[in-house]
PDB file of C-alpha atoms and ligand atoms in Angstrom:
ATOM      1  CA  VAL A 255     -26.408   0.182  -0.689  1.00  0.00           C
ATOM      2  CA  GLU A 256     -23.364   0.000  -2.882  1.00  0.00           C
ATOM      3  CA  GLN A 257     -22.544   1.240  -6.391  1.00  0.00           C
ATOM      4  CA  THR A 258     -20.355  -0.393  -9.032  1.00  0.00           C
ATOM      5  CA  LEU A 259     -19.180   0.455 -12.540  1.00  0.00           C
ATOM      6  CA  SER A 260     -20.231  -1.976 -15.240  1.00  0.00           C
ATOM      7  CA  ILE A 261     -19.156  -2.037 -18.886  1.00  0.00           C
ATOM      8  CA  ILE A 262     -20.730  -4.069 -21.658  1.00  0.00           C
ATOM      9  CA  LYS A 263     -17.643  -4.629 -23.819  1.00  0.00           C
ATOM     10  CA  PRO A 264     -17.461  -4.207 -27.632  1.00  0.00           C
ATOM     11  CA  ASN A 265     -17.952  -7.883 -28.492  1.00  0.00           C
ATOM     12  CA  ALA A 266     -21.211  -8.061 -26.520  1.00  0.00           C
ATOM     13  CA  VAL A 267     -22.468  -4.785 -28.015  1.00  0.00           C
ATOM     14  CA  ALA A 268     -21.618  -6.162 -31.483  1.00  0.00           C
ATOM     15  CA  LYS A 269     -23.712  -9.267 -30.861  1.00  0.00           C
ATOM     16  CA  ASN A 270     -26.732  -7.143 -29.915  1.00  0.00           C
ATOM     17  CA  ALA A 271     -26.709  -8.308 -26.295  1.00  0.00           C
ATOM     18  CA  ILE A 272     -27.041  -4.986 -24.425  1.00  0.00           C
ATOM     19  CA  GLY A 273     -30.650  -5.632 -23.458  1.00  0.00           C
ATOM     20  CA  ALA A 274     -30.063  -9.253 -22.510  1.00  0.00           C
ATOM     21  CA  ILE A 275     -27.176  -8.265 -20.233  1.00  0.00           C
ATOM     22  CA  LEU A 276     -28.918  -5.279 -18.617  1.00  0.00           C
ATOM     23  CA  SER A 277     -31.917  -7.555 -17.941  1.00  0.00           C
ATOM     24  CA  ARG A 278     -29.714  -9.864 -15.904  1.00  0.00           C
ATOM     25  CA  PHE A 279     -28.621  -6.998 -13.655  1.00  0.00           C
ATOM     26  CA  GLU A 280     -32.209  -5.889 -13.140  1.00  0.00           C
ATOM     27  CA  ALA A 281     -33.407  -9.460 -12.522  1.00  0.00           C
ATOM     28  CA  ALA A 282     -30.768  -9.735  -9.774  1.00  0.00           C
ATOM     29  CA  GLY A 283     -32.120  -6.629  -8.070  1.00  0.00           C
ATOM     30  CA  LEU A 284     -29.455  -4.181  -9.245  1.00  0.00           C
ATOM     31  CA  ARG A 285     -30.709  -0.782 -10.397  1.00  0.00           C
ATOM     32  CA  ILE A 286     -29.198   1.063 -13.383  1.00  0.00           C
ATOM     33  CA  ILE A 287     -28.765   4.592 -12.017  1.00  0.00           C
ATOM     34  CA  ALA A 288     -26.583   6.047 -14.808  1.00  0.00           C
ATOM     35  CA  ALA A 289     -25.684   4.925 -18.322  1.00  0.00           C
ATOM     36  CA  ARG A 290     -23.881   6.120 -21.430  1.00  0.00           C
ATOM     37  CA  MET A 291     -22.717   4.622 -24.685  1.00  0.00           C
ATOM     38  CA  LEU A 292     -19.376   5.635 -26.164  1.00  0.00           C
ATOM     39  CA  HIS A 293     -16.509   4.492 -28.349  1.00  0.00           C
ATOM     40  CA  LEU A 294     -13.359   4.617 -26.209  1.00  0.00           C
ATOM     41  CA  SER A 295     -10.193   6.230 -27.559  1.00  0.00           C
ATOM     42  CA  LYS A 296      -6.836   4.483 -27.061  1.00  0.00           C
ATOM     43  CA  GLU A 297      -6.047   7.126 -24.444  1.00  0.00           C
ATOM     44  CA  GLN A 298      -9.271   6.475 -22.521  1.00  0.00           C
ATOM     45  CA  ALA A 299      -8.906   2.685 -22.635  1.00  0.00           C
ATOM     46  CA  SER A 300      -5.243   2.855 -21.572  1.00  0.00           C
ATOM     47  CA  ALA A 301      -6.124   5.188 -18.707  1.00  0.00           C
ATOM     48  CA  PHE A 302      -9.061   3.050 -17.575  1.00  0.00           C
ATOM     49  CA  TYR A 303      -6.895  -0.094 -17.557  1.00  0.00           C
ATOM     50  CA  ALA A 304      -3.705   1.680 -16.361  1.00  0.00           C
ATOM     51  CA  ILE A 305      -3.272  -0.936 -13.596  1.00  0.00           C
ATOM     52  CA  HIS A 306      -2.628  -3.554 -16.298  1.00  0.00           C
ATOM     53  CA  GLN A 307       0.003  -1.493 -18.162  1.00  0.00           C
ATOM     54  CA  GLY A 308       3.052  -3.642 -18.919  1.00  0.00           C
ATOM     55  CA  LYS A 309       1.175  -6.953 -18.707  1.00  0.00           C
ATOM     56  CA  PRO A 310       1.396  -9.263 -21.749  1.00  0.00           C
ATOM     57  CA  PHE A 311      -2.287  -8.845 -22.589  1.00  0.00           C
ATOM     58  CA  PHE A 312      -2.380  -5.030 -22.265  1.00  0.00           C
ATOM     59  CA  ASP A 313      -2.058  -4.039 -25.935  1.00  0.00           C
ATOM     60  CA  GLU A 314      -4.600  -6.651 -27.001  1.00  0.00           C
ATOM     61  CA  LEU A 315      -6.945  -5.432 -24.258  1.00  0.00           C
ATOM     62  CA  VAL A 316      -6.707  -1.786 -25.379  1.00  0.00           C
ATOM     63  CA  ASP A 317      -7.153  -2.766 -29.059  1.00  0.00           C
ATOM     64  CA  PHE A 318     -10.236  -4.781 -28.142  1.00  0.00           C
ATOM     65  CA  MET A 319     -11.778  -2.143 -25.878  1.00  0.00           C
ATOM     66  CA  THR A 320     -11.418   0.448 -28.666  1.00  0.00           C
ATOM     67  CA  SER A 321     -12.710  -1.861 -31.431  1.00  0.00           C
ATOM     68  CA  GLY A 322     -16.315  -0.645 -31.153  1.00  0.00           C
ATOM     69  CA  PRO A 323     -18.789   1.093 -28.868  1.00  0.00           C
ATOM     70  CA  VAL A 324     -19.265   0.095 -25.244  1.00  0.00           C
ATOM     71  CA  MET A 325     -22.218   0.582 -22.897  1.00  0.00           C
ATOM     72  CA  VAL A 326     -21.203   1.882 -19.482  1.00  0.00           C
ATOM     73  CA  GLN A 327     -23.520   1.918 -16.483  1.00  0.00           C
ATOM     74  CA  VAL A 328     -23.557   2.420 -12.741  1.00  0.00           C
ATOM     75  CA  LEU A 329     -25.340  -0.395 -10.907  1.00  0.00           C
ATOM     76  CA  GLU A 330     -26.697   0.189  -7.421  1.00  0.00           C
ATOM     77  CA  GLY A 331     -27.910  -2.302  -4.846  1.00  0.00           C
ATOM     78  CA  GLN A 332     -27.056  -4.441  -1.853  1.00  0.00           C
ATOM     79  CA  ASP A 333     -23.520  -5.830  -2.368  1.00  0.00           C
ATOM     80  CA  ALA A 334     -23.564  -4.489  -5.938  1.00  0.00           C
ATOM     81  CA  ILE A 335     -19.820  -5.062  -6.500  1.00  0.00           C
ATOM     82  CA  ALA A 336     -19.810  -8.748  -5.571  1.00  0.00           C
ATOM     83  CA  LYS A 337     -23.250  -9.367  -7.044  1.00  0.00           C
ATOM     84  CA  ASN A 338     -22.185  -7.922 -10.414  1.00  0.00           C
ATOM     85  CA  ARG A 339     -19.031 -10.035 -10.450  1.00  0.00           C
ATOM     86  CA  ASP A 340     -21.111 -13.139  -9.629  1.00  0.00           C
ATOM     87  CA  ILE A 341     -23.475 -12.398 -12.507  1.00  0.00           C
ATOM     88  CA  MET A 342     -20.492 -11.831 -14.849  1.00  0.00           C
ATOM     89  CA  GLY A 343     -18.682 -15.054 -13.940  1.00  0.00           C
ATOM     90  CA  ALA A 344     -14.953 -15.759 -13.955  1.00  0.00           C
ATOM     91  CA  THR A 345     -12.610 -13.491 -15.953  1.00  0.00           C
ATOM     92  CA  ASN A 346     -11.521 -16.468 -18.061  1.00  0.00           C
ATOM     93  CA  PRO A 347     -14.745 -17.539 -19.783  1.00  0.00           C
ATOM     94  CA  ALA A 348     -13.505 -21.140 -19.893  1.00  0.00           C
ATOM     95  CA  GLN A 349     -13.907 -21.062 -16.100  1.00  0.00           C
ATOM     96  CA  ALA A 350     -17.136 -19.051 -15.982  1.00  0.00           C
ATOM     97  CA  ALA A 351     -20.077 -20.883 -14.409  1.00  0.00           C
ATOM     98  CA  PRO A 352     -22.994 -21.798 -16.689  1.00  0.00           C
ATOM     99  CA  GLY A 353     -25.590 -19.045 -16.903  1.00  0.00           C
ATOM    100  CA  THR A 354     -23.140 -16.226 -16.239  1.00  0.00           C
ATOM    101  CA  ILE A 355     -22.665 -13.344 -18.682  1.00  0.00           C
ATOM    102  CA  ARG A 356     -19.162 -14.443 -19.598  1.00  0.00           C
ATOM    103  CA  ALA A 357     -20.211 -18.070 -20.118  1.00  0.00           C
ATOM    104  CA  ASP A 358     -22.956 -16.908 -22.471  1.00  0.00           C
ATOM    105  CA  PHE A 359     -21.444 -13.896 -24.281  1.00  0.00           C
ATOM    106  CA  ALA A 360     -17.608 -14.089 -24.114  1.00  0.00           C
ATOM    107  CA  ASP A 361     -15.557 -14.923 -27.214  1.00  0.00           C
ATOM    108  CA  SER A 362     -12.134 -15.238 -25.535  1.00  0.00           C
ATOM    109  CA  PHE A 363     -10.225 -14.381 -22.348  1.00  0.00           C
ATOM    110  CA  THR A 364      -9.807 -10.809 -23.602  1.00  0.00           C
ATOM    111  CA  GLU A 365     -13.205 -10.541 -25.329  1.00  0.00           C
ATOM    112  CA  ASN A 366     -15.046 -11.506 -22.170  1.00  0.00           C
ATOM    113  CA  ALA A 367     -18.191  -9.408 -22.667  1.00  0.00           C
ATOM    114  CA  ALA A 368     -18.330  -7.402 -19.432  1.00  0.00           C
ATOM    115  CA  HIS A 369     -16.360  -5.446 -16.863  1.00  0.00           C
ATOM    116  CA  GLY A 370     -17.170  -4.895 -13.211  1.00  0.00           C
ATOM    117  CA  SER A 371     -15.342  -2.943 -10.509  1.00  0.00           C
ATOM    118  CA  ASP A 372     -13.494  -5.194  -8.069  1.00  0.00           C
ATOM    119  CA  SER A 373     -13.564  -3.132  -4.840  1.00  0.00           C
ATOM    120  CA  PRO A 374     -15.256  -0.071  -3.304  1.00  0.00           C
ATOM    121  CA  GLU A 375     -12.107   1.940  -4.113  1.00  0.00           C
ATOM    122  CA  THR A 376     -12.004   0.976  -7.807  1.00  0.00           C
ATOM    123  CA  ALA A 377     -15.786   1.436  -8.043  1.00  0.00           C
ATOM    124  CA  ALA A 378     -15.464   5.047  -6.860  1.00  0.00           C
ATOM    125  CA  THR A 379     -12.553   5.750  -9.219  1.00  0.00           C
ATOM    126  CA  GLU A 380     -14.202   4.078 -12.208  1.00  0.00           C
ATOM    127  CA  ILE A 381     -17.586   5.761 -11.654  1.00  0.00           C
ATOM    128  CA  ALA A 382     -15.832   9.149 -11.526  1.00  0.00           C
ATOM    129  CA  PHE A 383     -13.895   8.243 -14.694  1.00  0.00           C
ATOM    130  CA  PHE A 384     -17.066   7.834 -16.751  1.00  0.00           C
ATOM    131  CA  PHE A 385     -19.489  10.047 -14.817  1.00  0.00           C
ATOM    132  CA  PRO A 386     -17.422  13.008 -13.617  1.00  0.00           C
ATOM    133  CA  GLU A 387     -20.603  15.059 -13.269  1.00  0.00           C
ATOM    134  CA  GLY A 388     -21.984  12.457 -10.829  1.00  0.00           C
ATOM    135  CA  VAL A 389     -25.100  10.324 -11.152  1.00  0.00           C
ATOM    136  CA  CYS A 390     -28.591  11.773 -11.200  1.00  0.00           C
ATOM    137  CA  VAL A 391     -30.107  10.019  -8.160  1.00  0.00           C
TER     138      VAL A 391
HETATM  139  P1  ATP L 674     -12.571  -6.545 -15.676  1.00  0.00           P
HETATM  140  O1  ATP L 674     -11.538  -5.683 -15.000  1.00  0.00           O
HETATM  141  O2  ATP L 674     -12.652  -6.309 -17.167  1.00  0.00           O
HETATM  142  O3  ATP L 674     -13.894  -6.556 -15.001  1.00  0.00           O
HETATM  143  P2  ATP L 674     -11.489  -8.758 -14.285  1.00  0.00           P
HETATM  144  O4  ATP L 674     -11.410  -7.833 -13.118  1.00  0.00           O
HETATM  145  O5  ATP L 674     -12.256 -10.024 -14.127  1.00  0.00           O
HETATM  146  O6  ATP L 674     -12.106  -8.045 -15.541  1.00  0.00           O
HETATM  147  P3  ATP L 674      -8.718  -8.205 -14.737  1.00  0.00           P
HETATM  148  O7  ATP L 674      -7.662  -9.050 -14.141  1.00  0.00           O
HETATM  149  O8  ATP L 674      -9.003  -6.867 -14.156  1.00  0.00           O
HETATM  150  O9  ATP L 674     -10.048  -9.083 -14.823  1.00  0.00           O
HETATM  151  O10 ATP L 674      -8.370  -8.040 -16.286  1.00  0.00           O
HETATM  152  C1  ATP L 674      -8.962  -7.014 -17.047  1.00  0.00           C
HETATM  153  C2  ATP L 674      -9.350  -7.555 -18.403  1.00  0.00           C
HETATM  154  O11 ATP L 674      -8.164  -7.871 -19.141  1.00  0.00           O
HETATM  155  C3  ATP L 674     -10.116  -8.868 -18.375  1.00  0.00           C
HETATM  156  O12 ATP L 674     -11.503  -8.698 -18.210  1.00  0.00           O
HETATM  157  C4  ATP L 674      -9.810  -9.428 -19.739  1.00  0.00           C
HETATM  158  O13 ATP L 674     -10.584  -8.767 -20.745  1.00  0.00           O
HETATM  159  C5  ATP L 674      -8.358  -9.029 -19.918  1.00  0.00           C
HETATM  160  N1  ATP L 674      -7.447 -10.066 -19.430  1.00  0.00           N
HETATM  161  C6  ATP L 674      -7.072 -10.289 -18.157  1.00  0.00           C
HETATM  162  N2  ATP L 674      -6.212 -11.301 -18.041  1.00  0.00           N
HETATM  163  C7  ATP L 674      -6.017 -11.750 -19.301  1.00  0.00           C
HETATM  164  C8  ATP L 674      -5.233 -12.793 -19.871  1.00  0.00           C
HETATM  165  N3  ATP L 674      -4.465 -13.589 -19.107  1.00  0.00           N
HETATM  166  N4  ATP L 674      -5.299 -12.965 -21.208  1.00  0.00           N
HETATM  167  C9  ATP L 674      -6.058 -12.177 -21.982  1.00  0.00           C
HETATM  168  N5  ATP L 674      -6.818 -11.158 -21.519  1.00  0.00           N
HETATM  169  C10 ATP L 674      -6.802 -10.950 -20.191  1.00  0.00           C
HETATM  170 MG1   MG L 675     -10.551  -5.934 -13.179  1.00  0.00          MG
END
């Protein structure tokens, strides 16, 4: 089994969609094995998205990710990384397949409702970023 880091972004939290989104993970067979809700600081958001530093959308991304609380969870299951990204849909919601989280809950390219790790390496780094004490299973 694999683990991945998932974030329900501020726009989706604001539209009261935490439960609807978590239900989709569970319905797909992914288990929520750790979770926390927090309001990211600029420093935390910049550090989390450090790989995008210098890109044209970086400042807007950090402003958005710090605009309200986020729900962060570790999902576990067979092919959890790819499965989560399938359930989320394409990064650009205009290209997200019908029925995906981004098709249903995104407001723009930046405000695209959810984050998911993109490789085993980033999953490990991102899980440690939010759950430095480890997960409880
Ligand atoms: P995430 O890392 O949030 O799961 P992703 O891996 O699909 O999304 P990345 O390329 O890592 O996409 O971009 C990180 C985030 O930055 C995107 O989810 C989106 O919120 C924002 N973003 C990326 N590209 C653009 C863009 N061209 N214009 C506006 N925002 C963007
Ligand atoms: Mg990414």
